[in-house]
Short mmCIF file of C-alpha atoms in Angstrom, two decimals:
data_model
loop_
_atom_site.label_atom_id
_atom_site.label_comp_id
_atom_site.label_asym_id
_atom_site.label_seq_id
_atom_site.Cartn_x
_atom_site.Cartn_y
_atom_site.Cartn_z
CA MET A 1 -32.73 23.49 -46.19
CA SER A 2 -35.24 26.32 -46.41
CA LEU A 3 -37.07 27.23 -43.23
CA ASP A 4 -40.35 27.11 -45.16
CA HIS A 5 -39.96 23.38 -45.67
CA PRO A 6 -42.70 21.54 -43.75
CA LEU A 7 -41.63 20.16 -40.39
CA ASN A 8 -41.01 16.44 -40.28
CA SER A 9 -42.36 14.23 -37.49
CA LEU A 10 -39.38 15.08 -35.26
CA GLY A 11 -39.87 18.81 -35.71
CA PHE A 12 -37.13 19.63 -38.20
CA ALA A 13 -37.62 21.65 -41.39
CA LYS A 14 -36.03 19.10 -43.72
CA PRO A 15 -36.79 15.65 -45.10
CA PRO A 16 -36.38 12.65 -42.77
CA SER A 17 -33.57 11.34 -44.98
CA GLU A 18 -31.53 14.44 -44.09
CA THR A 19 -32.32 14.16 -40.37
CA ARG A 20 -29.97 12.01 -38.32
CA VAL A 21 -31.38 10.62 -35.08
CA VAL A 22 -29.55 8.53 -32.52
CA VAL A 23 -31.91 6.05 -30.85
CA ALA A 24 -30.99 4.83 -27.36
CA MET A 25 -31.73 1.10 -27.68
CA SER A 26 -32.02 -0.97 -24.50
CA GLY A 27 -32.95 -4.14 -26.38
CA GLY A 28 -36.55 -3.98 -25.19
CA VAL A 29 -39.69 -3.61 -27.25
CA ASP A 30 -40.18 0.14 -26.60
CA SER A 31 -36.87 1.48 -27.92
CA SER A 32 -36.87 -1.14 -30.68
CA VAL A 33 -40.22 0.15 -31.95
CA VAL A 34 -38.93 3.73 -31.86
CA ALA A 35 -35.89 2.79 -33.95
CA ALA A 36 -37.92 0.70 -36.41
CA GLN A 37 -40.60 3.33 -36.85
CA LEU A 38 -38.09 6.12 -37.50
CA ALA A 39 -36.16 3.91 -39.92
CA GLU A 40 -39.35 3.10 -41.81
CA GLU A 41 -40.18 6.81 -42.01
CA GLY A 42 -36.85 7.32 -43.77
CA TYR A 43 -34.77 8.94 -41.04
CA ASP A 44 -31.00 8.50 -40.88
CA VAL A 45 -31.13 6.27 -37.77
CA VAL A 46 -28.14 5.27 -35.66
CA GLY A 47 -28.83 2.79 -32.87
CA VAL A 48 -26.72 2.92 -29.71
CA THR A 49 -26.83 0.44 -26.83
CA LEU A 50 -24.96 0.95 -23.59
CA GLN A 51 -23.24 -1.88 -21.78
CA LEU A 52 -23.68 -0.60 -18.25
CA TYR A 53 -22.16 -3.47 -16.29
CA ASP A 54 -20.46 -6.81 -16.85
CA HIS A 55 -23.37 -9.05 -17.81
CA GLY A 56 -21.35 -12.08 -16.78
CA ALA A 57 -20.84 -10.83 -13.23
CA ALA A 58 -22.85 -11.80 -10.19
CA LEU A 59 -24.72 -8.50 -10.09
CA ALA A 60 -26.41 -9.02 -13.42
CA LYS A 61 -29.28 -11.32 -14.27
CA LYS A 62 -30.74 -12.94 -17.34
CA GLY A 63 -33.02 -10.54 -19.18
CA ALA A 64 -31.91 -7.45 -17.29
CA CYS A 65 -31.77 -4.11 -19.10
CA CYS A 66 -28.54 -3.62 -21.03
CA ALA A 67 -27.25 -7.09 -20.21
CA GLY A 68 -25.86 -9.45 -22.86
CA ARG A 69 -29.20 -10.68 -24.22
CA ASP A 70 -30.49 -7.15 -24.64
CA ILE A 71 -27.42 -6.07 -26.60
CA HIS A 72 -27.97 -9.05 -28.90
CA ASP A 73 -31.66 -8.17 -29.34
CA ALA A 74 -30.92 -4.53 -30.15
CA ARG A 75 -28.35 -5.59 -32.76
CA ARG A 76 -30.86 -7.98 -34.39
CA VAL A 77 -33.44 -5.18 -34.71
CA ALA A 78 -30.85 -2.87 -36.30
CA GLU A 79 -29.77 -5.54 -38.78
CA GLN A 80 -33.37 -6.29 -39.71
CA MET A 81 -34.30 -2.63 -40.22
CA GLY A 82 -31.04 -1.78 -41.99
CA PHE A 83 -29.44 0.90 -39.83
CA PRO A 84 -26.04 0.97 -38.06
CA HIS A 85 -25.83 -0.09 -34.42
CA TYR A 86 -23.09 0.53 -31.88
CA VAL A 87 -22.43 -0.82 -28.39
CA LEU A 88 -20.66 1.56 -26.03
CA ASP A 89 -18.88 0.40 -22.88
CA TYR A 90 -20.19 2.65 -20.09
CA GLU A 91 -19.38 0.31 -17.20
CA ASN A 92 -17.03 2.69 -15.38
CA ILE A 93 -19.34 5.68 -15.82
CA PHE A 94 -22.35 3.68 -14.61
CA GLN A 95 -20.44 2.33 -11.61
CA GLU A 96 -19.32 5.78 -10.50
CA ALA A 97 -22.46 7.76 -11.36
CA VAL A 98 -25.17 5.29 -10.35
CA ILE A 99 -24.17 2.08 -8.56
CA ASP A 100 -21.80 3.61 -5.99
CA GLU A 101 -24.34 6.26 -4.98
CA PHE A 102 -27.05 3.61 -4.78
CA ALA A 103 -25.01 1.62 -2.26
CA ASP A 104 -23.90 4.64 -0.24
CA SER A 105 -27.46 6.02 -0.08
CA TYR A 106 -28.78 2.75 1.34
CA LEU A 107 -25.96 2.71 3.90
CA ALA A 108 -27.02 6.23 4.92
CA GLY A 109 -30.59 5.07 5.54
CA ALA A 110 -32.07 6.50 2.35
CA THR A 111 -34.14 4.78 -0.35
CA PRO A 112 -32.49 5.75 -3.66
CA VAL A 113 -33.98 5.66 -7.17
CA PRO A 114 -31.05 4.67 -9.42
CA CYS A 115 -33.13 4.73 -12.63
CA ILE A 116 -33.48 8.51 -12.28
CA ARG A 117 -29.73 8.94 -11.76
CA CYS A 118 -29.05 6.74 -14.80
CA ASN A 119 -31.22 8.93 -17.02
CA GLU A 120 -29.74 12.09 -15.53
CA ARG A 121 -26.05 11.19 -15.38
CA VAL A 122 -25.57 8.61 -18.11
CA LYS A 123 -28.25 8.45 -20.81
CA PHE A 124 -29.13 12.15 -20.99
CA LYS A 125 -25.59 13.33 -20.34
CA ASP A 126 -22.82 11.15 -21.77
CA LEU A 127 -24.94 9.32 -24.33
CA LEU A 128 -26.59 12.57 -25.40
CA GLN A 129 -23.13 14.10 -25.93
CA THR A 130 -22.16 11.05 -27.98
CA ALA A 131 -25.22 11.63 -30.15
CA LYS A 132 -24.08 15.20 -30.75
CA ASP A 133 -20.58 13.95 -31.56
CA LEU A 134 -22.20 11.75 -34.22
CA ASP A 135 -23.73 14.93 -35.73
CA ALA A 136 -27.24 13.77 -34.91
CA ASP A 137 -30.03 16.33 -35.01
CA CYS A 138 -31.65 14.74 -31.95
CA MET A 139 -31.73 11.67 -29.71
CA ALA A 140 -34.85 9.52 -29.37
CA THR A 141 -35.75 7.10 -26.58
CA GLY A 142 -38.55 4.65 -25.82
CA HIS A 143 -39.69 6.45 -22.67
CA TYR A 144 -43.41 7.01 -22.16
CA ILE A 145 -43.39 10.77 -21.82
CA GLN A 146 -44.39 13.65 -24.10
CA ARG A 147 -42.50 16.71 -25.29
CA PHE A 148 -44.47 19.69 -26.57
CA ASP A 149 -43.25 23.03 -27.90
CA GLY A 150 -44.48 25.69 -25.48
CA GLU A 151 -44.51 29.49 -25.57
CA ILE A 152 -40.91 29.81 -24.36
CA GLY A 153 -39.50 26.43 -25.36
CA PRO A 154 -40.07 22.69 -25.13
CA GLU A 155 -42.19 21.40 -22.24
CA LEU A 156 -42.28 17.98 -20.60
CA HIS A 157 -45.74 16.38 -20.30
CA CYS A 158 -47.08 13.11 -18.95
CA ALA A 159 -47.64 10.20 -21.32
CA ALA A 160 -51.09 9.71 -22.81
CA ASP A 161 -51.24 6.33 -21.05
CA ALA A 162 -51.22 7.07 -17.31
CA ASN A 163 -50.37 3.44 -16.57
CA ARG A 164 -47.13 3.69 -18.55
CA ASP A 165 -46.19 7.28 -17.68
CA GLN A 166 -42.50 7.63 -16.74
CA SER A 167 -42.50 11.27 -15.68
CA TYR A 168 -41.36 10.37 -12.15
CA PHE A 169 -38.12 8.98 -13.58
CA LEU A 170 -37.47 11.89 -15.95
CA PHE A 171 -38.10 14.96 -13.77
CA SER A 172 -34.40 15.87 -13.72
CA THR A 173 -34.25 16.31 -17.51
CA THR A 174 -32.96 19.84 -18.07
CA PRO A 175 -34.44 22.34 -20.55
CA GLU A 176 -31.27 22.04 -22.65
CA GLN A 177 -31.54 18.25 -22.79
CA LEU A 178 -35.25 18.48 -23.55
CA SER A 179 -34.50 20.60 -26.61
CA TYR A 180 -32.46 17.73 -28.05
CA LEU A 181 -34.61 14.76 -26.95
CA ARG A 182 -37.59 13.15 -28.66
CA PHE A 183 -40.07 10.61 -27.21
CA PRO A 184 -42.04 9.05 -30.09
CA LEU A 185 -44.11 6.68 -27.90
CA GLY A 186 -45.52 9.23 -25.47
CA HIS A 187 -48.77 9.72 -27.37
CA LEU A 188 -49.73 6.02 -27.47
CA LYS A 189 -52.77 5.04 -25.42
CA SER A 190 -51.51 1.61 -24.30
CA LYS A 191 -48.58 -0.80 -24.34
CA ALA A 192 -50.71 -3.00 -26.61
CA GLU A 193 -50.29 -0.35 -29.33
CA THR A 194 -46.51 -0.55 -28.95
CA ARG A 195 -46.50 -4.33 -29.23
CA ALA A 196 -48.82 -4.10 -32.26
CA LEU A 197 -46.27 -1.83 -33.95
CA ALA A 198 -43.48 -4.27 -33.06
CA ALA A 199 -45.50 -7.05 -34.70
CA LYS A 200 -46.20 -4.86 -37.73
CA TYR A 201 -42.46 -4.34 -38.26
CA GLY A 202 -41.82 -8.04 -37.59
CA LEU A 203 -39.42 -7.30 -34.75
CA PRO A 204 -37.94 -10.30 -32.90
CA VAL A 205 -38.66 -8.56 -29.55
CA ALA A 206 -42.40 -8.06 -30.16
CA ASP A 207 -43.36 -10.45 -27.34
CA LYS A 208 -40.39 -9.80 -25.06
CA PRO A 209 -41.48 -9.25 -21.42
CA ASP A 210 -40.98 -5.86 -19.80
CA SER A 211 -38.12 -5.48 -17.35
CA GLN A 212 -39.52 -5.10 -13.82
CA ASP A 213 -36.53 -4.61 -11.52
CA ILE A 214 -33.56 -2.28 -11.32
CA CYS A 215 -31.21 -3.59 -14.01
CA PHE A 216 -28.26 -4.43 -11.76
CA VAL A 217 -30.30 -5.83 -8.85
CA PRO A 218 -31.04 -9.56 -9.25
CA ASN A 219 -34.61 -10.46 -8.26
CA GLY A 220 -35.13 -7.15 -6.48
CA ASN A 221 -32.79 -8.16 -3.64
CA TYR A 222 -31.19 -4.79 -2.88
CA ALA A 223 -29.50 -5.92 0.34
CA SER A 224 -27.52 -8.71 -1.33
CA VAL A 225 -26.18 -6.29 -3.94
CA ILE A 226 -25.16 -3.76 -1.31
CA GLU A 227 -23.39 -6.45 0.71
CA LYS A 228 -21.39 -7.36 -2.40
CA LEU A 229 -20.55 -3.72 -3.07
CA ARG A 230 -19.88 -2.77 0.54
CA PRO A 231 -18.75 -5.87 2.50
CA GLY A 232 -19.71 -5.69 6.17
CA ALA A 233 -22.59 -3.30 5.50
CA ALA A 234 -25.22 -5.57 7.02
CA GLU A 235 -24.23 -5.27 10.67
CA PRO A 236 -26.94 -6.33 13.14
CA GLY A 237 -28.46 -3.98 15.69
CA GLU A 238 -31.51 -3.21 17.79
CA ILE A 239 -35.14 -2.70 16.83
CA VAL A 240 -36.54 -0.05 19.17
CA ASP A 241 -39.76 1.89 19.64
CA GLN A 242 -39.94 5.69 19.54
CA ASP A 243 -39.00 5.84 23.24
CA GLY A 244 -35.88 3.74 22.75
CA ASN A 245 -37.24 0.53 24.28
CA VAL A 246 -35.61 -2.51 22.70
CA LEU A 247 -38.15 -4.78 21.00
CA GLY A 248 -35.85 -7.11 19.12
CA GLU A 249 -32.80 -7.39 16.88
CA HIS A 250 -32.36 -6.76 13.16
CA ARG A 251 -29.88 -8.20 10.66
CA GLY A 252 -28.72 -4.92 9.18
CA VAL A 253 -30.32 -1.52 8.53
CA ILE A 254 -29.94 -2.06 4.77
CA HIS A 255 -32.66 -4.72 4.93
CA TYR A 256 -35.34 -2.17 5.96
CA THR A 257 -37.20 0.76 4.42
CA ILE A 258 -39.46 3.46 5.83
CA GLY A 259 -43.04 2.19 6.06
CA GLN A 260 -42.07 -1.48 6.14
CA ARG A 261 -44.32 -3.73 8.25
CA ARG A 262 -43.53 -7.30 7.28
CA GLY A 263 -40.39 -9.17 8.22
CA LEU A 264 -39.62 -7.22 11.39
CA GLY A 265 -39.53 -10.33 13.56
CA ILE A 266 -41.24 -8.69 16.53
CA GLY A 267 -44.59 -10.48 16.50
CA GLY A 268 -46.84 -10.93 19.49
CA LEU A 269 -47.56 -7.22 19.97
CA ALA A 270 -51.14 -5.96 20.24
CA ASP A 271 -50.89 -3.40 17.42
CA PRO A 272 -48.98 -3.62 14.13
CA LEU A 273 -45.74 -1.65 14.00
CA TYR A 274 -44.01 -0.04 11.02
CA VAL A 275 -40.49 1.18 10.36
CA VAL A 276 -40.67 4.94 11.00
CA LYS A 277 -36.96 5.80 11.06
CA LEU A 278 -33.57 4.28 10.23
CA ASP A 279 -30.92 5.40 12.75
CA VAL A 280 -27.83 4.46 10.78
CA ASP A 281 -25.29 5.96 13.21
CA ASN A 282 -26.57 3.82 16.08
CA LYS A 283 -27.49 0.82 13.88
CA ARG A 284 -31.09 1.05 15.06
CA VAL A 285 -34.38 0.44 13.29
CA VAL A 286 -37.07 2.58 14.92
CA VAL A 287 -40.65 1.28 14.74
CA GLY A 288 -43.98 2.75 15.73
CA PRO A 289 -47.70 2.90 14.96
CA LYS A 290 -48.89 3.75 11.46
CA GLU A 291 -49.83 7.34 12.36
CA LEU A 292 -46.13 8.17 12.89
CA LEU A 293 -45.57 7.59 9.18
CA ALA A 294 -47.79 10.50 8.20
CA THR A 295 -45.72 13.30 6.64
CA ARG A 296 -46.93 16.78 5.74
CA THR A 297 -43.74 18.80 5.22
CA VAL A 298 -41.18 17.48 2.74
CA PRO A 299 -37.75 19.19 2.34
CA ILE A 300 -36.40 19.08 -1.22
CA ARG A 301 -32.97 19.77 -2.67
CA GLU A 302 -31.28 19.51 -6.10
CA VAL A 303 -34.39 21.08 -7.63
CA ASN A 304 -34.65 20.93 -11.42
CA TRP A 305 -37.16 23.54 -12.56
CA LEU A 306 -39.01 23.04 -15.86
CA GLY A 307 -41.68 25.68 -15.34
CA ASN A 308 -41.72 29.09 -17.00
CA GLY A 309 -39.40 31.74 -15.60
CA ASP A 310 -36.92 31.58 -12.73
CA PHE A 311 -37.66 29.10 -9.94
CA MET A 312 -37.27 31.63 -7.14
CA ASP A 313 -39.42 34.18 -8.98
CA SER A 314 -42.23 31.64 -9.24
CA GLY A 315 -42.92 32.08 -5.51
CA GLU A 316 -45.28 29.96 -3.46
CA ARG A 317 -47.71 28.10 -5.66
CA GLU A 318 -50.26 25.30 -5.58
CA ILE A 319 -49.20 22.24 -7.54
CA SER A 320 -49.51 18.46 -7.40
CA VAL A 321 -46.63 16.19 -6.44
CA LYS A 322 -45.59 12.56 -6.51
CA VAL A 323 -43.41 11.38 -3.63
CA ARG A 324 -43.25 7.82 -4.99
CA SER A 325 -43.44 6.49 -8.51
CA THR A 326 -46.44 4.27 -7.76
CA ARG A 327 -48.61 7.01 -6.24
CA PRO A 328 -50.80 9.45 -8.18
CA PRO A 329 -50.04 13.18 -7.96
CA ALA A 330 -51.48 14.73 -4.79
CA PRO A 331 -52.30 18.41 -3.98
CA ALA A 332 -49.45 20.35 -2.40
CA ILE A 333 -47.95 23.80 -1.91
CA LEU A 334 -44.47 24.45 -3.30
CA ARG A 335 -42.30 27.01 -1.49
CA PRO A 336 -38.92 27.82 -3.09
CA ILE A 337 -36.10 28.41 -0.60
CA SER A 338 -33.20 28.86 -3.01
CA ALA A 339 -32.45 28.13 -6.66
CA THR A 340 -32.05 24.44 -5.80
CA GLU A 341 -33.98 23.97 -2.53
CA ALA A 342 -37.66 24.00 -1.64
CA GLU A 343 -40.23 22.93 0.90
CA VAL A 344 -43.32 21.02 -0.15
CA GLU A 345 -46.40 21.00 2.04
CA LEU A 346 -48.65 18.03 1.35
CA LEU A 347 -52.28 19.10 1.80
CA THR A 348 -53.09 15.51 2.75
CA PRO A 349 -50.31 13.83 4.77
CA GLU A 350 -48.68 10.83 3.06
CA GLU A 351 -47.23 7.73 4.66
CA GLY A 352 -43.78 6.31 4.05
CA VAL A 353 -42.12 9.44 2.63
CA SER A 354 -38.43 8.54 2.59
CA PRO A 355 -35.14 10.40 2.06
CA GLY A 356 -33.58 9.41 -1.25
CA GLN A 357 -36.90 9.32 -3.11
CA ALA A 358 -37.85 11.96 -5.66
CA CYS A 359 -40.59 14.56 -5.29
CA VAL A 360 -41.90 15.44 -8.73
CA PHE A 361 -43.89 18.62 -9.46
CA TYR A 362 -46.95 18.69 -11.73
CA GLU A 363 -48.98 21.67 -12.90
CA ASN A 364 -52.57 21.57 -11.65
CA ASP A 365 -55.22 20.83 -14.29
CA SER A 366 -52.52 20.05 -16.82
CA SER A 367 -50.30 17.18 -17.96
CA ARG A 368 -47.18 19.33 -17.65
CA ILE A 369 -44.26 18.35 -15.42
CA LEU A 370 -42.74 21.34 -13.65
CA GLY A 371 -39.61 19.54 -12.50
CA GLY A 372 -38.84 18.18 -9.07
CA GLY A 373 -36.13 17.42 -6.55
CA TRP A 374 -34.84 14.93 -4.01
CA ILE A 375 -36.26 14.32 -0.55
CA TRP A 376 -33.23 14.72 1.64
CA LYS A 377 -34.03 14.25 5.30
CA GLY A 378 -36.64 12.81 7.65
CA ARG A 379 -39.92 14.30 8.67
#
């Protein structure tokens, strides 16, 4: 195809009918709309759904992402829109790359984010390679994020709808992966627009509720899943203050997170206390006043840099960061230490910063994501 052919909506200089795109279909409304829209535009669409765990096992739940119902829903959409659909068994990969680390991180006193690891190690790695093996020109997903062509290559930008933005969960996307990925929903202003498109195409999932929890965690009960995965993990121990004074007993460190206030079982004290540290080696939950939660310096490792130029050459710079998915970006100073390590200074201290969470970098006065890394130790 001649390079002077006008670019199609996915950025290729050829007709949609000659452009193959693999769509990662979870069975939800977002990825279903992406697949339907691209099929209607005339693209050579191939739908792929991953079975990530045994949907008949105790870990799964009705309606969870990539469980049995979702596979069925994705297949129905493909049949209705007239494109091929495949289900790939990724149970072993998902267990090793995501679930095992999730359990081990909790046992080490961290607060992991398995959805990031799933995108990084499964969807944007193995599934992306499968898309290439199918001779697809690109892979499209239903994530709310935007990809723009910048001066030196594709850039990752926040979604137009700040309430749906998924940049926190996609910071580890590499430049190479970004070149191959497409996010057709990132420009939409609201989820209502997505559902309107689903209704327009007559999709059976148009009114399907959004998934709220981690797919393999029933009802958000992390501790019960970890106890199944690592029997004996919930050993009891002492709740102590910052001076080591015993205030009570806990039922297992895995039941607690940094910043937690409720459910400590140490009522009757004059001032409220919060979990400020998890001492896994000594099976202790350390509590203290709220001011002990304030964190200014955040050590980061496994940095993925999406900014221009080499990470180390970028030097100290003012940016904005998210240290939790539910918090807005806050002013900070980024100081590279090595190609994969950095220190972030929060200009306004934040509470409840926890090892195992991500720290995502944003360019000031811009929607661009500069990458991010993992918070790896306490304050």
